[in-house]
Amino acid sequence: MTSQPMVADQETRTPTPSAWWARLPWLRIGIVLAAVVAAIVLAYLRSGSTVVVTQAVVTGILIGGVYGLVAMGLTLIFGVLDIVNFAHGSFLAIALFLSYYLVAGMGMHPYLALLIVLPAMFLLGALVQRFVLAGAMGKPLENQLLITLGISLVIENSLLLFFGANPRSVSLPGDQGVAILGAVAELSRILAFVGALVLAGLLFLLLRRTSLGTAIRAVAANDAGAQMVGIDTRWIYMLTFAIGTACAGAAGVLVAPLVTIEPVTGALFNIIAFVVVVLGGMGNVVGALLGGLVVGLAEQLGALLLPGQSPLLVVFIVFVLVLLLRPQGLFGRSGS
Amino acid sequence: MLEVKGLSAGYHHLQILHELDLEVHEGEIVALVGANGAGKTTTLKTLSGLVRPTAGSITFGGDQAVGVRPSELVARGLVQVPEGRALFGPLTVEENLRMGLWTRRKEARASADLEEVFELFPILLERRKQLAETLSGGQQQMLAIGRALMTRPKLLMLDEPSTGLSPKLTWTVLDAVKTIRDRGVAVLLVEQNAAQALNLADRAYVLESGSIVLSGTGKELATDERVRKAYLGL
């Protein structure tokens, strides 16, 4: 190493590296916030009651965090494996029933169930990817679509077979209403939100701060390039699908005390997760969390704006508007 | 170090390479030149395990290299910088480079290699917090080579490193190739830009329609009448 050539690049397109906050889409964040404020004002004009509106906002944000966690798993799978996973909600349903079994059948505390359900769903995800989906990697989109749709049918009907169609529920010991910001929310709802945020934060740290996470993002960015630095992409695919499935599993445990547990409950979360993923930008993990909050708010405020309609109606109106005006999603990267 | 004998390969029944023989020894820069569509890129893809050969043998460092996964070949030291660079666009320059350490992530002294790459391409040190996709073409090529060097290759295969670069930047990159060779890494350089490649190379092969038609030292081929007519436009 005697003589080092001094390489001076004459091209200067980008003079200084920009700080992370300068790369945030501030304008779009502002527009989304303005739309939320407008919806809140409209809801207030429509209902005439501050308490009702505050309640809707608090409930919307709390459930939105959980939607965000479910969608983070789905968007991660899409970003890395390029698979549209229609079985995501069904995995959540499995977690709901597992939780129910552990709590009602074995007397476990609803949140301790996480310690069993999370690894179990991780393992299930890894197995499904390795033995069912691995063969469809790189094949046309329809193949994967039909396979994941098939998996969801198998899961839903297996649950029906084993547990029957009777709705079940899990209750959190000591669950009660808690006054929060002038509204009242069940303790279980608050804890579900906090749990979802903590897990979302951990996933974010994994992706941003560890070399495994960087490898996952590298595979998402360019899988040929990843192979050329010696990353075994098959292994990353399996791991990512497992992590995504574990997100659905964790969300299942957290919402178990809040929902009626039926085989079809998963389908509802599946639809919402897809809306959130598109809103947040396909493959954008942070966008998914923000999209979750937007959908949670749209659902709750929508019930006030259009009383008597399905709360999903406004969610879909927002969805269609975003697809028309900004198909790459609210927080997606602009067309490049 | 690398020995290729009777290599044939192609895609979907379309044979591209016809019984190719090729060798790269330690400490050499070997150029593979040829016109567009002669099979240069297919040769590199086959060598790095992305395309499965239909016949022939590839040994690397004395070990069989056919049917080995690309990631395993990288771990053994056979590393390609593909045409188009295959960078991780949304990752920073430093993250791109650190991904080159993947196969050696359990080793302790890996960070020293980062300094070596920055020494070779100081511009990357300056831009290290920037996203790879925001770099200019020349900087991206340097990053791609730097990332490959982080894997500690024994043989570095460069596919058209001068594509899309200004003549000045081309020299910068080719200069770096020489330094890399002097550091003890063998280089297999694929170039359409035959004149520069032949001047740089210790030995060279000319590829035509999937077969080696000429071989010799870089100097010999650069002065060969047929090569001058066909590739150097003289």
mmCIF file of C-alpha atoms in Angstrom, chain A residues 1 3-18 23 207-208 210-212 214-215 217-219 221-236 333, chain B residues 50 69-71 74 79-80 82 86-91 95 99-100 102-103 116 119-123 126-127 129-131 133-139 142 147 151 168-169 172 179 183:
data_model
loop_
_atom_site.group_PDB
_atom_site.id
_atom_site.type_symbol
_atom_site.label_atom_id
_atom_site.label_comp_id
_atom_site.label_asym_id
_atom_site.label_seq_id
_atom_site.Cartn_x
_atom_site.Cartn_y
_atom_site.Cartn_z
ATOM 1 C CA MET A 1 0.000 0.000 0.000
ATOM 2 C CA SER A 3 0.973 5.014 -3.456
ATOM 3 C CA GLN A 4 -2.689 5.788 -3.012
ATOM 4 C CA PRO A 5 -4.278 7.545 -5.921
ATOM 5 C CA MET A 6 -6.161 10.561 -4.729
ATOM 6 C CA VAL A 7 -9.518 10.211 -6.343
ATOM 7 C CA ALA A 8 -11.133 13.557 -6.767
ATOM 8 C CA ASP A 9 -14.614 13.400 -8.173
ATOM 9 C CA GLN A 10 -15.441 16.497 -10.128
ATOM 10 C CA GLU A 11 -19.178 15.878 -10.172
ATOM 11 C CA THR A 12 -20.808 17.754 -7.344
ATOM 12 C CA ARG A 13 -24.519 17.201 -7.489
ATOM 13 C CA THR A 14 -25.349 17.078 -3.836
ATOM 14 C CA PRO A 15 -23.044 19.316 -1.834
ATOM 15 C CA THR A 16 -23.825 18.411 1.769
ATOM 16 C CA PRO A 17 -25.414 15.317 3.277
ATOM 17 C CA SER A 18 -28.876 16.284 4.470
ATOM 18 C CA ARG A 23 -35.685 14.319 4.306
ATOM 19 C CA LEU A 207 -34.356 -2.523 10.921
ATOM 20 C CA ARG A 208 -32.362 0.662 11.444
ATOM 21 C CA THR A 210 -28.693 -3.777 13.592
ATOM 22 C CA SER A 211 -26.729 -5.361 10.790
ATOM 23 C CA LEU A 212 -29.472 -7.973 10.353
ATOM 24 C CA THR A 214 -29.717 -3.422 7.411
ATOM 25 C CA ALA A 215 -29.426 -6.701 5.507
ATOM 26 C CA ARG A 217 -33.429 -3.448 3.973
ATOM 27 C CA ALA A 218 -30.614 -4.269 1.555
ATOM 28 C CA VAL A 219 -32.531 -7.284 0.218
ATOM 29 C CA ALA A 221 -33.600 -2.500 -2.071
ATOM 30 C CA ASN A 222 -31.748 -4.859 -4.425
ATOM 31 C CA ASP A 223 -31.754 -8.600 -3.953
ATOM 32 C CA ALA A 224 -29.180 -9.229 -6.704
ATOM 33 C CA GLY A 225 -26.840 -6.788 -4.979
ATOM 34 C CA ALA A 226 -27.492 -8.534 -1.685
ATOM 35 C CA GLN A 227 -26.408 -11.851 -3.169
ATOM 36 C CA MET A 228 -23.253 -10.209 -4.438
ATOM 37 C CA VAL A 229 -22.141 -9.216 -0.964
ATOM 38 C CA GLY A 230 -22.784 -12.763 0.190
ATOM 39 C CA ILE A 231 -26.195 -12.406 1.838
ATOM 40 C CA ASP A 232 -28.174 -15.645 1.596
ATOM 41 C CA THR A 233 -31.416 -14.086 0.407
ATOM 42 C CA ARG A 234 -33.445 -17.271 0.999
ATOM 43 C CA TRP A 235 -32.672 -16.998 4.689
ATOM 44 C CA ILE A 236 -33.574 -13.286 4.813
ATOM 45 C CA ARG A 333 -41.573 7.920 -2.005
ATOM 46 C CA LEU B 50 -26.195 -16.771 -11.069
ATOM 47 C CA ARG B 69 -24.731 -20.632 -4.237
ATOM 48 C CA PRO B 70 -23.684 -17.067 -5.140
ATOM 49 C CA SER B 71 -23.506 -16.066 -1.465
ATOM 50 C CA VAL B 74 -18.667 -14.504 -2.183
ATOM 51 C CA VAL B 79 -16.914 -11.365 -5.954
ATOM 52 C CA GLN B 80 -18.633 -9.550 -8.793
ATOM 53 C CA PRO B 82 -22.311 -6.223 -11.765
ATOM 54 C CA ALA B 86 -26.795 -3.241 -7.868
ATOM 55 C CA LEU B 87 -26.378 -0.788 -4.990
ATOM 56 C CA PHE B 88 -28.803 -0.489 -2.091
ATOM 57 C CA GLY B 89 -30.280 2.874 -3.117
ATOM 58 C CA PRO B 90 -32.252 3.806 0.005
ATOM 59 C CA LEU B 91 -29.323 2.881 2.279
ATOM 60 C CA GLU B 95 -24.487 1.110 5.233
ATOM 61 C CA MET B 99 -23.116 -4.769 4.044
ATOM 62 C CA GLY B 100 -19.930 -5.884 2.275
ATOM 63 C CA TRP B 102 -21.810 -9.565 5.859
ATOM 64 C CA THR B 103 -19.945 -12.817 5.284
ATOM 65 C CA GLU B 116 -8.984 1.243 3.419
ATOM 66 C CA GLU B 119 -8.429 5.804 1.533
ATOM 67 C CA LEU B 120 -8.944 4.513 -2.006
ATOM 68 C CA PHE B 121 -12.045 6.628 -2.650
ATOM 69 C CA PRO B 122 -11.950 9.687 -0.348
ATOM 70 C CA ILE B 123 -15.168 11.024 -1.857
ATOM 71 C CA GLU B 126 -17.194 12.725 2.505
ATOM 72 C CA ARG B 127 -20.553 11.293 1.407
ATOM 73 C CA LYS B 129 -24.096 9.596 5.477
ATOM 74 C CA GLN B 130 -25.724 10.237 2.103
ATOM 75 C CA LEU B 131 -28.163 7.799 0.474
ATOM 76 C CA GLU B 133 -29.232 6.694 -4.804
ATOM 77 C CA THR B 134 -28.323 10.381 -4.484
ATOM 78 C CA LEU B 135 -24.736 9.806 -5.664
ATOM 79 C CA SER B 136 -23.546 10.630 -9.178
ATOM 80 C CA GLY B 137 -22.739 7.821 -11.616
ATOM 81 C CA GLY B 138 -19.022 7.924 -10.916
ATOM 82 C CA GLN B 139 -19.505 7.934 -7.156
ATOM 83 C CA MET B 142 -16.760 3.742 -6.688
ATOM 84 C CA ARG B 147 -18.610 -2.490 -1.310
ATOM 85 C CA THR B 151 -15.980 -8.622 1.243
ATOM 86 C CA LYS B 168 -11.767 11.405 -16.767
ATOM 87 C CA LEU B 169 -13.783 9.378 -14.273
ATOM 88 C CA THR B 172 -9.988 7.350 -11.996
ATOM 89 C CA THR B 179 -4.208 -0.133 -6.902
ATOM 90 C CA ARG B 183 -2.994 -4.804 -2.898
#
